[in-house]
Amino acid sequence: MNEKEEIKTASEEASEQPSYEIVGVRFKTTGKIYYFDPQGLRLESGCNVIVETARGLEFGKVVIPNRIVGEDKVVLPLRPVIRSATKEDVVIYEENKRKEKEAAKICLEKIAEHKLEMKLVDVEYTFDNNKLLFYFTAEGRVDFRELVKSLASIFRTRIELRQIGIRDETKLIGGLGVCGRPFCCKKFLDDFCQVSIKMAKEQNLSLNSQKISGACGRLMCCLRYEHELYEEELAKLPKMDALVETPDGRGIVCELSPLCGLIKVRFPGDHQTVRTYAKDSVKIIANTKKEQKELREAESRAQGKKEN
């Protein structure tokens, strides 16, 4: 099969994959984006819609207008957009927001009355008022069965209590980070990504947990923003403690500045001289302790043969 035939075959396979028309909808300002079937409606970004969800009818905002995507981008079956939101729908939505504040006050009173070790974070009515959700945090498991009964007798609707994590709590409440700006999770992050201590190490940051943790107590989300660039640049540099050849002789790498492309090298001797070099002026001789040991042994054997 020649190159043209391969390209044609790949193109044919791509065209054979099912595609779907979708719109992306958010239910909270920085919430996750969910895909829905527009049902023939032409919806622009920013317009309000009523959609069908697993919880019933919901009021949301379009953030991705009509577009065609492949099957690998959607979770089937796609739920439909019922209609564009009317003025009456907006009134109902705003009324629900007012009722949520009242529900929060009542729930706090009932939590105190039942002496439960839990912290109420948010309250949410579904658009059709068929369900009232209370989000809370707690150190461990909480037996809230009696609380649910009390709330159901007051609100006369289905009650659901959901325990959330500390990161979700921070996202809902919001605040200012150490940078002086609003929390990323509250401002623009629609989902939490995995952050590891390795990312902080690769960026030469202090491993003091107080300096690299956010208000939620977890590692700061922004550690991930430049992670891929650091990985790419570190791959071009020798490892820490590697044996390298410099214009001034052999030395051991003691510090790396990936974004600047600079390497600090420590030379043996009484004064332990440290000098800085550009990455292009340094040649790796042995990248690991094992390689350095093998190199010393090889040089020792070569020296022995020379003396004999």
XYZ file of N, CA and C in Angstrom, residues 99-125 132-137 142 144 146-155 159-162:
147
model
N -35.100 31.076 47.251
C -35.556 30.002 48.129
C -34.378 29.184 48.673
N -33.303 29.098 47.895
C -32.119 28.348 48.345
C -31.504 28.992 49.590
N -31.507 30.333 49.627
C -30.961 31.036 50.799
C -31.790 30.754 52.046
N -33.113 30.734 51.877
C -33.988 30.425 53.007
C -33.791 28.984 53.461
N -33.646 28.071 52.492
C -33.439 26.659 52.814
C -32.137 26.453 53.571
N -31.111 27.236 53.222
C -29.816 27.116 53.903
C -29.943 27.490 55.383
N -30.694 28.569 55.669
C -30.888 28.997 57.061
C -31.596 27.915 57.871
N -32.642 27.336 57.280
C -33.400 26.292 57.974
C -32.545 25.057 58.202
N -31.758 24.690 57.199
C -30.906 23.507 57.316
C -29.865 23.687 58.425
N -29.279 24.880 58.521
C -28.297 25.148 59.579
C -28.931 24.992 60.963
N -30.169 25.448 61.093
C -30.876 25.309 62.370
C -31.094 23.830 62.698
N -31.474 23.038 61.695
C -31.743 21.623 61.911
C -30.461 20.833 62.197
N -29.355 21.243 61.576
C -28.064 20.590 61.845
C -27.681 20.796 63.310
N -27.871 22.024 63.802
C -27.578 22.334 65.201
C -28.527 21.577 66.123
N -29.785 21.493 65.714
C -30.790 20.808 66.536
C -30.468 19.322 66.681
N -29.999 18.702 65.607
C -29.662 17.272 65.635
C -28.218 17.021 66.091
N -27.482 18.100 66.374
C -26.100 18.021 66.878
C -25.213 17.162 65.964
N -25.231 17.510 64.688
C -24.444 16.769 63.704
C -23.127 17.495 63.419
N -22.046 16.722 63.316
C -20.720 17.281 63.009
C -20.565 17.414 61.499
N -21.184 18.418 60.935
C -21.115 18.645 59.493
C -21.212 20.143 59.207
N -20.645 20.543 58.071
C -20.623 21.956 57.687
C -21.371 22.124 56.372
N -22.458 22.883 56.392
C -23.239 23.134 55.179
C -22.469 24.094 54.269
N -22.333 23.717 53.003
C -21.556 24.520 52.063
C -22.435 25.203 51.017
N -23.399 24.470 50.485
C -24.225 25.044 49.418
C -25.585 24.347 49.389
N -26.578 25.055 48.841
C -27.933 24.516 48.689
C -28.372 24.768 47.255
N -29.058 23.793 46.670
C -29.439 23.925 45.270
C -30.797 23.279 45.013
N -31.701 24.048 44.425
C -32.990 23.538 43.961
C -32.848 23.132 42.497
N -34.337 19.019 46.278
C -33.561 20.045 46.982
C -32.293 19.390 47.482
N -31.151 19.894 47.022
C -29.858 19.287 47.354
C -29.102 20.157 48.341
N -28.528 19.510 49.346
C -27.685 20.184 50.331
C -26.279 19.590 50.237
N -25.274 20.449 50.024
C -23.884 20.004 49.936
C -23.180 20.337 51.255
N -22.461 19.361 51.802
C -21.800 19.591 53.087
C -20.447 18.897 53.131
N -19.623 19.325 54.074
C -18.350 18.661 54.344
C -18.378 18.134 55.775
N -21.444 10.679 58.298
C -22.458 11.328 59.130
C -23.801 10.622 58.935
N -27.245 11.165 58.724
C -28.151 12.303 58.583
C -29.583 11.876 58.251
N -32.184 11.280 60.168
C -33.196 12.070 60.887
C -33.261 13.498 60.354
N -32.099 14.019 59.943
C -32.062 15.366 59.360
C -32.862 15.403 58.069
N -32.703 14.378 57.236
C -33.434 14.306 55.967
C -34.942 14.288 56.219
N -35.369 13.532 57.216
C -36.796 13.462 57.547
C -37.325 14.839 57.971
N -36.545 15.522 58.791
C -36.958 16.857 59.256
C -37.084 17.831 58.095
N -36.096 17.804 57.189
C -36.103 18.720 56.050
C -37.241 18.385 55.078
N -37.494 17.094 54.878
C -38.560 16.680 53.964
C -39.923 17.124 54.481
N -40.115 17.087 55.799
C -41.397 17.504 56.377
C -41.622 19.005 56.230
N -40.522 19.771 56.118
C -40.634 21.232 55.984
C -40.819 21.642 54.521
N -39.975 21.083 53.628
C -39.966 21.541 52.237
C -40.908 20.754 51.324
N -35.459 15.332 49.233
C -34.243 15.905 49.827
C -33.050 15.005 49.548
N -31.935 15.619 49.177
C -30.704 14.852 48.951
C -29.532 15.593 49.597
N -28.778 14.882 50.450
C -27.583 15.451 51.065
C -26.358 14.824 50.430
N -25.426 15.654 50.007
C -24.214 15.160 49.348
C -22.974 15.652 50.088
